[in-house]
């Protein structure tokens, strides 16, 4: 029996899902479409998204192939510790809602390059606009397409190249309707992906209990916890083989904050959902997303840990092998879903597709927004009409998706295949630039004296520092830094010199500190030369929250603290 097939019932369930999403998207488009809509209305759905639509869209855009496939694969390898990205993100979202979003909305910021232009100058903004386009296409769009197609192919048996094209076409249909269609269809996508994820967890725990001659979810979880104890620790010690990916307390007090704050607070792809709303609605949506984040490990991490234990018990050995016979953690989630009965497998397949398509649509829309509003209108055609900008935005969506297809076909397998963890690939390579970007934003927010020259230093210098800390251990003995969390990598062949590789989260923390110090020094030099800066409109009242929001934030924080205390 070939498990990599979908039955007629599965296809029926999937096409029902497709028809519902497409029909609802068309209804939203026709109901809310305005022939004279402005470019901001098209790209940002200005004033029309509710708090629940914003929250759902944030999660739908975030939970994509790299979550379902990449995070489950990382859970297979390293266990519950990978949940730190989800649970720390819940607290990060609250920080963004309180301190970041008010600044954006008060200063009428609609894109991240616009913020840089307003706070620093056009040069900084243009450099970062081009850079973000490259990052979104080369790292994010490509990885979502490749990992998504890998999963879809693993479940359906369809050729991976065909899956790449079908996913791109499906997402293009959603994206071309604008942010309104994306935002409201994401509500359906989130409901489907959560349902599908819960089904995968149910299946995994039920299988474990049956293998031990018992029944029930609780018994399955007890078996999982007792027989895979090494997979239920949140903080790794230095002797853990996964320390390089999650280096001990750095996940609580180090580079993990840089990763999360940069992703959720300085990322067009994410903040775009809230930038078209008023402050109360935006905060409500972000708090809703924080609550949903607490649930994510149940649907993307737990199945990966369960797949690990089932693998140890003799299952999935053939299904999880790569083309060269290497164990591929990225295949953990698809292998598990292949065991679902007809109909339910189709629903889970729809859930996985929903996650991929929602994320692709959001990413493509952000690419189009930055190119159209921050590059084309600013540097190429300042007199362009809104109608022309909207049409150009639609063309940009198609071009971006086409580039994503070509890149995923050419280098996707080389970078993320053959047993590598796709999620960690995304985190590490994004981490080459995150520290500098975050330093530029955080000082731009809260230190009026930060200059444009300092911002340029953080942009370029941050990347150079990251490359240095990545490459220098191959040539320089850094053993003297070992007490500070650096891990031994290898012994040089004949010289018997210890080499130390820096965990990428630690590297991000060090680079961020260097960027802040560099920005401070350069800004002071500029001030001495009489250089003036462009401030933002900020006052203390902006950061006050309602009692309801504060209560919700305290509940989220309390839950996260409790989870870390239990699984320390």
Coordinates of C-alpha atoms in Angstrom, one line a residue:
X1 CA 0.0 0.0 0.0
X2 CA 1.4 3.4 -1.0
X3 CA 0.8 5.8 1.9
X4 CA 1.8 8.8 -0.2
X5 CA -1.6 9.1 -2.0
X6 CA -4.9 10.9 -1.3
X7 CA -8.2 9.1 -1.7
X8 CA -11.2 10.5 -3.5
X9 CA -12.6 11.5 -0.1
X10 CA -9.4 13.4 0.7
X11 CA -9.6 15.3 -2.6
X12 CA -13.2 16.0 -2.0
X13 CA -12.4 17.5 1.5
X14 CA -9.5 19.5 0.0
X15 CA -11.6 21.0 -2.9
X16 CA -14.4 21.9 -0.5
X17 CA -11.8 23.8 1.5
X18 CA -10.5 25.5 -1.6
X19 CA -13.9 26.5 -2.8
X20 CA -14.9 27.9 0.6
X21 CA -11.7 30.0 0.8
X22 CA -11.9 31.2 -2.8
X23 CA -15.6 32.0 -2.6
X24 CA -15.2 33.8 0.7
X25 CA -12.3 35.8 -0.7
X26 CA -14.3 36.7 -3.7
X27 CA -17.2 37.8 -1.5
X28 CA -14.9 39.9 0.6
X29 CA -13.4 41.5 -2.5
X30 CA -16.7 42.3 -4.1
X31 CA -18.3 43.5 -0.8
X32 CA -15.4 45.7 0.2
X33 CA -13.8 46.5 -3.1
X34 CA -13.8 50.1 -4.2
X35 CA -12.9 51.0 -7.8
X36 CA -11.3 54.1 -6.6
X37 CA -9.5 52.5 -3.7
X38 CA -6.2 54.0 -2.7
X39 CA -2.9 52.1 -2.7
X40 CA -2.9 52.1 1.1
X41 CA -6.4 50.6 1.1
X42 CA -5.2 47.8 -1.3
X43 CA -1.9 47.0 0.5
X44 CA -2.9 47.7 4.1
X45 CA -6.7 47.2 4.2
X46 CA -6.8 50.6 5.9
X47 CA -9.4 50.7 8.7
X48 CA -11.3 47.6 7.6
X49 CA -9.7 44.7 9.5
X50 CA -11.2 43.7 12.9
X51 CA -9.1 42.7 15.9
X52 CA -9.9 39.0 15.4
X53 CA -9.0 39.3 11.7
X54 CA -5.7 41.0 12.5
X55 CA -4.8 38.3 15.1
X56 CA -5.7 35.4 12.9
X57 CA -3.8 36.9 9.9
X58 CA -0.7 37.4 12.1
X59 CA -0.7 33.8 13.0
X60 CA -1.7 32.5 9.5
X61 CA 1.2 34.5 8.0
X62 CA 3.6 33.2 10.7
X63 CA 2.6 29.5 10.8
X64 CA 3.6 28.2 7.5
X65 CA 5.7 25.4 6.1
X66 CA 8.6 26.3 8.2
X67 CA 6.4 25.9 11.3
X68 CA 4.5 22.8 10.4
X69 CA 7.4 21.1 8.6
X70 CA 10.5 22.9 10.0
X71 CA 9.5 23.2 13.6
X72 CA 8.1 19.6 13.7
X73 CA 11.4 18.5 12.2
X74 CA 13.3 20.4 14.9
X75 CA 11.1 18.9 17.6
X76 CA 11.9 15.5 16.2
X77 CA 15.6 16.3 16.7
X78 CA 15.8 18.5 19.8
X79 CA 12.4 18.2 21.4
X80 CA 10.2 20.7 23.3
X81 CA 13.0 23.3 23.5
X82 CA 12.1 24.5 20.0
X83 CA 8.8 25.8 21.5
X84 CA 10.9 28.7 22.9
X85 CA 10.3 30.4 19.6
X86 CA 6.6 30.2 20.1
X87 CA 6.3 30.9 23.8
X88 CA 8.8 33.8 23.8
X89 CA 7.0 35.2 20.8
X90 CA 3.8 35.4 22.9
X91 CA 5.6 37.8 25.3
X92 CA 7.3 39.6 22.4
X93 CA 3.9 40.3 20.8
X94 CA 2.8 42.1 24.0
X95 CA 5.9 44.2 24.0
X96 CA 5.3 45.1 20.3
X97 CA 1.7 46.0 21.0
X98 CA 2.6 48.3 23.9
X99 CA 5.8 50.0 22.6
X100 CA 6.2 49.6 18.8
X101 CA 2.7 49.8 17.3
X102 CA 1.8 53.2 19.0
X103 CA 4.9 54.8 17.5
X104 CA 4.1 53.5 14.0
X105 CA 0.4 54.6 14.2
X106 CA 1.1 58.0 15.8
X107 CA 3.6 58.9 13.1
X108 CA 1.4 57.4 10.3
X109 CA 4.0 54.8 9.3
X110 CA 2.7 52.3 6.8
X111 CA 5.9 50.5 5.7
X112 CA 9.2 49.8 7.4
X113 CA 11.3 51.7 4.8
X114 CA 9.0 54.7 5.3
X115 CA 9.9 54.6 9.0
X116 CA 13.6 54.7 8.2
X117 CA 13.0 57.5 5.7
X118 CA 11.1 59.6 8.2
X119 CA 13.5 58.9 11.1
X120 CA 16.8 58.8 9.3
X121 CA 16.9 59.7 5.5
X122 CA 16.1 58.4 2.1
X123 CA 19.4 56.7 1.6
X124 CA 18.9 54.4 4.6
X125 CA 15.4 53.7 3.6
X126 CA 16.2 52.8 0.0
X127 CA 19.1 50.5 1.0
X128 CA 16.9 48.7 3.4
X129 CA 13.9 48.5 1.0
X130 CA 16.1 46.7 -1.6
X131 CA 17.7 44.6 1.1
X132 CA 14.3 43.5 2.5
X133 CA 13.1 42.6 -1.0
X134 CA 16.1 40.3 -1.4
X135 CA 15.7 38.8 2.0
X136 CA 12.0 38.1 1.6
X137 CA 12.4 36.5 -1.8
X138 CA 15.7 34.6 -1.4
X139 CA 15.2 33.4 2.2
X140 CA 11.6 33.5 3.1
X141 CA 9.6 33.0 -0.1
X142 CA 11.9 30.4 -1.4
X143 CA 11.9 28.4 1.9
X144 CA 8.2 28.5 2.3
X145 CA 7.7 27.3 -1.3
X146 CA 10.3 24.5 -1.0
X147 CA 9.4 23.2 2.4
X148 CA 5.7 23.5 1.7
X149 CA 6.0 21.6 -1.6
X150 CA 8.1 19.0 0.2
X151 CA 5.3 18.4 2.6
X152 CA 2.5 18.4 0.0
X153 CA 4.5 16.1 -2.1
X154 CA 5.2 13.8 0.8
X155 CA 1.5 13.5 1.6
X156 CA -0.1 13.5 -1.9
X157 CA 2.7 11.7 -3.9
X158 CA 2.6 14.5 -6.5
X159 CA 5.9 15.6 -8.0
X160 CA 7.5 18.3 -5.8
X161 CA 8.1 20.6 -8.8
X162 CA 4.3 20.5 -9.6
X163 CA 3.5 21.2 -6.0
X164 CA 5.7 24.3 -6.0
X165 CA 3.8 25.7 -9.0
X166 CA 0.4 24.8 -7.6
X167 CA 1.1 26.5 -4.2
X168 CA 2.3 29.6 -5.9
X169 CA -0.8 29.8 -8.1
X170 CA -3.1 29.3 -5.2
X171 CA -1.4 32.0 -3.2
X172 CA -1.5 34.4 -6.2
X173 CA -5.2 34.0 -6.4
X174 CA -5.5 35.1 -2.7
X175 CA -2.9 37.8 -2.9
X176 CA -4.2 39.7 -5.9
X177 CA -7.3 40.6 -3.9
X178 CA -5.3 42.8 -1.6
X179 CA -4.8 42.9 2.2
X180 CA -8.6 42.8 2.9
X181 CA -9.0 39.4 1.1
X182 CA -5.8 38.1 2.8
X183 CA -6.8 39.3 6.2
X184 CA -10.3 37.8 6.2
X185 CA -9.5 34.6 4.4
X186 CA -6.7 34.1 7.0
X187 CA -9.5 33.6 9.6
X188 CA -10.6 30.4 7.8
X189 CA -7.0 29.4 7.2
X190 CA -6.2 29.6 10.9
X191 CA -9.3 27.7 11.9
X192 CA -8.4 24.9 9.5
X193 CA -4.7 24.7 10.3
X194 CA -5.3 24.6 14.1
X195 CA -7.9 21.8 13.6
X196 CA -5.5 19.9 11.3
X197 CA -2.7 20.3 13.8
X198 CA -4.8 19.1 16.7
X199 CA -5.7 16.1 14.7
X200 CA -2.1 15.3 14.1
X201 CA -1.3 15.5 17.8
X202 CA -4.4 13.3 18.5
X203 CA -3.2 10.7 16.0
X204 CA 0.3 10.7 17.4
X205 CA -0.6 10.3 21.0
X206 CA -3.3 7.7 20.2
X207 CA -0.7 5.6 18.2
X208 CA 1.7 5.7 21.2
X209 CA -0.9 4.5 23.6
X210 CA -2.0 1.7 21.3
X211 CA 1.6 0.5 20.9
X212 CA 1.8 0.1 24.6
X213 CA -1.5 -1.7 24.9
X214 CA -3.5 1.2 26.4
X215 CA -5.8 3.8 25.0
X216 CA -6.5 7.5 25.4
X217 CA -4.7 10.8 24.8
X218 CA -3.6 11.2 28.4
X219 CA -1.9 7.8 28.4
X220 CA -0.3 8.6 25.1
X221 CA 1.2 11.8 26.6
X222 CA 2.4 10.0 29.7
X223 CA 4.2 7.4 27.5
X224 CA 5.7 10.2 25.4
X225 CA 6.9 12.1 28.4
X226 CA 8.3 9.0 30.2
X227 CA 10.0 7.4 27.2
X228 CA 11.3 10.6 25.5
X229 CA 12.4 12.5 28.7
X230 CA 15.4 13.9 26.9
X231 CA 13.0 15.7 24.5
X232 CA 11.2 17.6 27.3
X233 CA 13.7 20.2 28.4
X234 CA 13.5 23.9 27.5
X235 CA 17.0 24.9 28.5
X236 CA 20.0 22.9 27.1
X237 CA 23.3 22.4 28.8
X238 CA 26.6 22.7 26.9
X239 CA 27.0 18.9 26.6
X240 CA 23.7 18.7 24.7
X241 CA 24.3 18.0 20.9
X242 CA 21.6 20.7 20.1
X243 CA 23.3 23.4 22.2
X244 CA 24.5 25.2 19.1
X245 CA 20.9 25.8 18.0
X246 CA 19.5 26.7 21.4
X247 CA 22.4 27.7 23.6
X248 CA 21.2 27.5 27.2
X249 CA 20.0 30.6 28.9
X250 CA 20.5 32.6 25.7
X251 CA 16.9 31.7 24.8
X252 CA 15.7 33.7 27.8
X253 CA 18.2 36.5 28.2
X254 CA 20.1 36.6 24.9
X255 CA 19.8 36.5 21.2
X256 CA 16.3 35.0 21.2
X257 CA 14.9 38.5 22.1
X258 CA 16.7 40.0 19.0
X259 CA 15.1 37.3 16.8
X260 CA 11.6 37.8 18.1
X261 CA 11.6 41.6 18.5
X262 CA 13.0 42.1 15.1
X263 CA 10.6 39.6 13.5
X264 CA 7.4 40.8 15.2
X265 CA 8.2 44.5 15.6
X266 CA 10.4 45.5 12.6
X267 CA 9.1 43.3 9.9
X268 CA 6.9 44.6 7.1
X269 CA 5.5 41.1 6.6
X270 CA 4.1 41.0 10.1
X271 CA 3.4 44.6 11.2
X272 CA 1.6 45.3 7.9
X273 CA -1.5 43.5 9.4
X274 CA -1.8 46.1 12.2
X275 CA -0.6 49.3 10.5
X276 CA -4.0 49.9 8.8
X277 CA -6.0 49.8 12.1
X278 CA -6.5 52.1 15.0
X279 CA -4.5 51.5 18.2
X280 CA -7.2 49.7 20.2
X281 CA -8.0 47.3 17.3
X282 CA -4.3 46.7 16.5
X283 CA -3.5 45.9 20.2
X284 CA -6.5 43.7 20.5
X285 CA -5.5 41.7 17.4
X286 CA -1.9 41.4 18.6
X287 CA -3.0 40.2 22.0
X288 CA -5.3 37.6 20.3
X289 CA -2.2 36.4 18.3
X290 CA -0.2 36.1 21.6
X291 CA -2.9 33.7 23.0
X292 CA -2.8 31.7 19.8
X293 CA 1.0 31.5 20.0
X294 CA 0.7 29.7 23.3
X295 CA -1.2 26.9 21.5
X296 CA 1.2 26.5 18.6
X297 CA 3.6 23.9 20.3
X298 CA 0.6 21.6 20.7
X299 CA 0.0 21.5 17.0
X300 CA 3.5 21.7 15.6
X301 CA 5.9 20.5 18.3
X302 CA 4.1 17.7 20.0
X303 CA 3.6 15.8 16.7
X304 CA 7.4 16.1 16.0
X305 CA 8.3 14.6 19.5
X306 CA 5.7 11.9 19.0
X307 CA 7.2 11.1 15.6
X308 CA 10.6 10.8 17.2
X309 CA 9.4 8.2 19.7
X310 CA 7.4 6.3 17.0
X311 CA 10.6 6.3 14.9
X312 CA 12.5 4.8 17.8
X313 CA 9.9 2.1 18.0
X314 CA 10.4 1.1 14.4
X315 CA 8.0 3.4 12.4
X316 CA 8.7 5.8 9.5
X317 CA 12.2 4.6 8.8
X318 CA 11.5 4.4 5.1
X319 CA 9.2 7.4 4.9
X320 CA 11.7 9.7 6.7
X321 CA 14.7 8.8 4.6
X322 CA 16.0 11.4 2.1
X323 CA 16.9 10.4 -1.5
X324 CA 20.4 9.5 -0.4
X325 CA 19.2 7.5 2.6
X326 CA 19.9 10.1 5.3
X327 CA 17.3 10.7 8.1
X328 CA 15.4 13.9 7.2
X329 CA 13.7 15.5 10.2
X330 CA 11.6 17.7 7.8
X331 CA 9.6 14.6 6.8
X332 CA 8.4 13.9 10.4
X333 CA 5.1 15.8 10.1
X334 CA 4.1 14.5 6.6
X335 CA 5.0 10.9 7.6
X336 CA 2.6 11.2 10.6
X337 CA -0.2 12.7 8.5
X338 CA 0.1 9.8 6.0
X339 CA -1.4 7.5 8.7
X340 CA -4.7 9.4 9.0
X341 CA -7.8 7.7 7.5
X342 CA -9.4 8.9 4.3
X343 CA -11.2 12.2 4.8
X344 CA -9.3 13.2 7.9
X345 CA -6.1 13.0 5.8
X346 CA -7.7 15.4 3.3
X347 CA -8.6 17.8 6.1
X348 CA -5.0 17.8 7.4
X349 CA -3.7 18.2 3.9
X350 CA -6.0 21.2 3.6
X351 CA -4.7 22.6 6.9
X352 CA -1.1 22.3 5.8
X353 CA -1.9 23.9 2.4
X354 CA -3.8 26.7 4.3
X355 CA -0.7 27.5 6.4
X356 CA 1.6 27.5 3.3
X357 CA -0.8 29.6 1.1
X358 CA -1.5 32.1 3.9
X359 CA 2.1 32.7 4.5
X360 CA 3.0 32.9 0.8
X361 CA 0.2 35.4 0.3
X362 CA 1.3 37.6 3.2
X363 CA 4.9 37.6 2.1
X364 CA 4.1 38.3 -1.5
X365 CA 1.9 41.2 -0.5
X366 CA 4.6 42.7 1.7
X367 CA 7.1 42.4 -1.2
X368 CA 4.7 44.2 -3.5
X369 CA 4.1 46.9 -0.9
X370 CA 7.7 47.7 -0.3
X371 CA 8.6 47.6 -4.0
X372 CA 5.6 49.8 -5.0
X373 CA 5.4 52.3 -2.2
X374 CA 9.0 52.6 -1.2
X375 CA 11.0 52.0 -4.4
X376 CA 8.8 52.7 -7.4
X377 CA 6.9 55.7 -6.0
X378 CA 9.9 57.2 -4.2
X379 CA 12.7 56.7 -6.8
X380 CA 11.1 55.9 -10.1
X381 CA 7.7 57.6 -10.6
X382 CA 6.8 59.9 -7.7
X383 CA 3.7 61.1 -9.7
X384 CA 2.2 57.6 -10.1
X385 CA -1.5 57.5 -9.5
X386 CA -3.1 55.1 -6.9
X387 CA -4.6 53.0 -9.7
X388 CA -1.2 52.6 -11.3
X389 CA 0.4 51.7 -8.0
X390 CA -2.3 49.0 -7.3
X391 CA -1.8 47.5 -10.8
X392 CA 2.0 47.5 -10.3
X393 CA 1.5 45.9 -7.0
X394 CA -0.4 43.0 -8.6
X395 CA 2.4 42.6 -11.2
X396 CA 5.0 42.6 -8.4
X397 CA 3.1 39.8 -6.6
X398 CA 3.4 37.6 -9.7
X399 CA 7.0 38.5 -10.3
X400 CA 7.9 37.8 -6.7
X401 CA 6.2 34.4 -6.7
X402 CA 7.9 33.5 -10.0
X403 CA 11.3 34.3 -8.6
X404 CA 10.4 32.2 -5.5
X405 CA 9.6 29.3 -7.8
X406 CA 12.8 29.6 -9.7
X407 CA 15.0 29.8 -6.6
X408 CA 13.2 27.0 -4.8
X409 CA 13.7 24.8 -7.9
X410 CA 17.4 25.7 -8.2
X411 CA 18.8 25.9 -4.6
X412 CA 16.0 24.9 -2.2
X413 CA 17.1 21.3 -1.9
X414 CA 20.8 22.2 -1.6
X415 CA 20.1 24.6 1.3
X416 CA 17.3 22.8 3.1
X417 CA 17.2 19.2 2.0
X418 CA 19.1 16.1 2.8
X419 CA 18.5 15.9 6.5
X420 CA 18.9 19.6 7.3
X421 CA 16.5 21.4 9.6
X422 CA 14.6 23.9 7.4
X423 CA 13.4 26.0 10.4
X424 CA 17.0 26.4 11.7
X425 CA 18.2 27.4 8.2
X426 CA 15.7 30.3 8.2
X427 CA 16.5 31.4 11.7
X428 CA 20.3 31.4 11.2
X429 CA 20.4 33.1 7.8
X430 CA 17.9 35.8 8.9
X431 CA 20.1 36.2 12.0
X432 CA 22.9 37.6 9.8
X433 CA 21.0 40.8 9.5
X434 CA 18.5 40.9 12.3
X435 CA 20.9 42.4 15.0
X436 CA 21.8 45.5 12.9
X437 CA 18.2 46.1 11.8
X438 CA 16.9 45.8 15.3
X439 CA 19.6 48.2 16.7
X440 CA 18.7 50.7 14.0
X441 CA 15.0 50.5 14.9
X442 CA 15.3 50.5 18.6
X443 CA 17.6 53.5 18.8
X444 CA 15.5 55.2 16.1
X445 CA 12.5 54.8 18.4
X446 CA 13.9 55.8 21.7
X447 CA 17.0 57.8 21.2
X448 CA 16.5 61.0 19.3
X449 CA 20.2 61.6 18.8
X450 CA 20.8 58.5 16.6
X451 CA 22.0 59.7 13.2
X452 CA 21.6 58.4 9.7
X453 CA 25.3 57.6 9.5
X454 CA 24.9 55.5 12.6
X455 CA 22.0 53.7 11.0
X456 CA 24.1 52.9 7.9
X457 CA 26.8 51.5 10.2
X458 CA 24.3 49.2 11.9
X459 CA 22.9 48.0 8.5
X460 CA 26.2 47.2 6.9
X461 CA 28.4 46.7 10.0
X462 CA 25.9 44.3 11.5
X463 CA 26.1 42.0 8.5
X464 CA 30.0 42.2 8.5
X465 CA 30.2 41.4 12.2
X466 CA 27.8 38.4 11.8
X467 CA 30.0 37.1 9.0
X468 CA 33.1 37.6 11.1
X469 CA 31.8 35.7 14.1
X470 CA 30.5 33.0 11.8
X471 CA 33.8 32.5 9.9
X472 CA 36.6 33.5 12.2
X473 CA 36.6 30.3 14.4
X474 CA 37.7 28.5 11.3
X475 CA 41.0 30.5 11.3
X476 CA 41.4 31.9 14.8
X477 CA 41.6 30.1 18.1
X478 CA 38.8 31.4 20.2
X479 CA 39.2 29.0 23.1
X480 CA 39.7 31.9 25.6
X481 CA 36.0 32.8 25.0
X482 CA 34.7 29.4 26.0
X483 CA 33.6 30.4 29.5
X484 CA 31.1 32.8 27.9
X485 CA 29.1 30.1 26.2
X486 CA 31.2 29.3 23.1
X487 CA 31.1 25.7 22.1
X488 CA 34.0 23.5 21.0
X489 CA 33.7 22.6 17.3
X490 CA 36.7 20.5 16.4
X491 CA 40.4 20.0 16.4
X492 CA 42.5 21.3 13.6
X493 CA 44.2 18.5 11.7
X494 CA 47.9 18.8 12.6
X495 CA 48.0 21.9 14.8
X496 CA 45.9 20.4 17.5
X497 CA 44.4 23.9 18.0
X498 CA 40.9 24.0 19.5
X499 CA 38.3 25.8 17.4
X500 CA 35.1 27.3 18.9
X501 CA 32.0 27.9 16.9
X502 CA 29.6 30.6 18.3
X503 CA 25.9 29.5 18.5
X504 CA 24.0 31.8 16.2
X505 CA 21.7 33.1 18.9
X506 CA 24.8 34.2 20.9
X507 CA 26.3 35.6 17.8
X508 CA 23.2 37.7 17.3
X509 CA 23.4 39.0 20.8
X510 CA 27.1 40.0 20.5
X511 CA 26.5 41.7 17.1
X512 CA 23.5 43.6 18.5
X513 CA 25.7 45.0 21.3
X514 CA 28.5 46.0 18.9
X515 CA 25.9 47.7 16.6
X516 CA 24.5 49.7 19.5
X517 CA 27.9 50.7 20.7
X518 CA 28.9 51.7 17.1
X519 CA 25.7 53.7 16.6
X520 CA 26.3 55.5 19.9
X521 CA 29.9 56.5 19.0
X522 CA 29.1 57.5 15.5
X523 CA 26.1 59.6 16.6
X524 CA 28.2 61.4 19.2
X525 CA 30.8 62.2 16.5
X526 CA 28.0 63.4 14.2
X527 CA 26.6 65.6 16.9
X528 CA 30.0 67.2 17.5
X529 CA 30.0 68.0 13.8
X530 CA 26.6 69.7 14.1
X531 CA 24.6 66.9 12.3
X532 CA 20.9 67.2 13.0
X533 CA 18.5 64.3 13.3
X534 CA 14.8 63.7 12.5
X535 CA 12.8 62.8 15.6
X536 CA 9.5 61.0 15.9
X537 CA 6.4 62.1 17.6
X538 CA 6.5 60.2 20.9
X539 CA 5.0 60.9 24.3
X540 CA 4.4 58.7 27.4
X541 CA 0.6 58.6 27.0
X542 CA 1.1 56.5 23.8
X543 CA 2.2 53.5 25.8
X544 CA -0.8 53.4 28.2
X545 CA -3.0 50.4 27.8
X546 CA -6.6 49.5 28.7
X547 CA -7.3 47.3 31.7
X548 CA -8.6 44.6 29.5
X549 CA -5.4 44.5 27.5
X550 CA -3.3 44.6 30.7
X551 CA -5.2 41.7 32.2
X552 CA -4.7 39.6 29.0
X553 CA -1.0 40.5 28.9
X554 CA -0.6 39.3 32.5
X555 CA -2.4 36.0 31.8
X556 CA -0.1 35.3 28.7
X557 CA 3.0 36.2 30.7
X558 CA 1.9 34.0 33.6
X559 CA 1.3 31.0 31.4
X560 CA 4.7 31.4 29.7
X561 CA 6.5 31.6 33.1
X562 CA 4.6 28.5 34.3
X563 CA 5.5 26.5 31.2
X564 CA 9.2 27.3 31.5
X565 CA 9.1 26.4 35.2
X566 CA 7.5 23.0 34.5
X567 CA 9.8 22.0 31.6
X568 CA 13.0 23.7 32.7

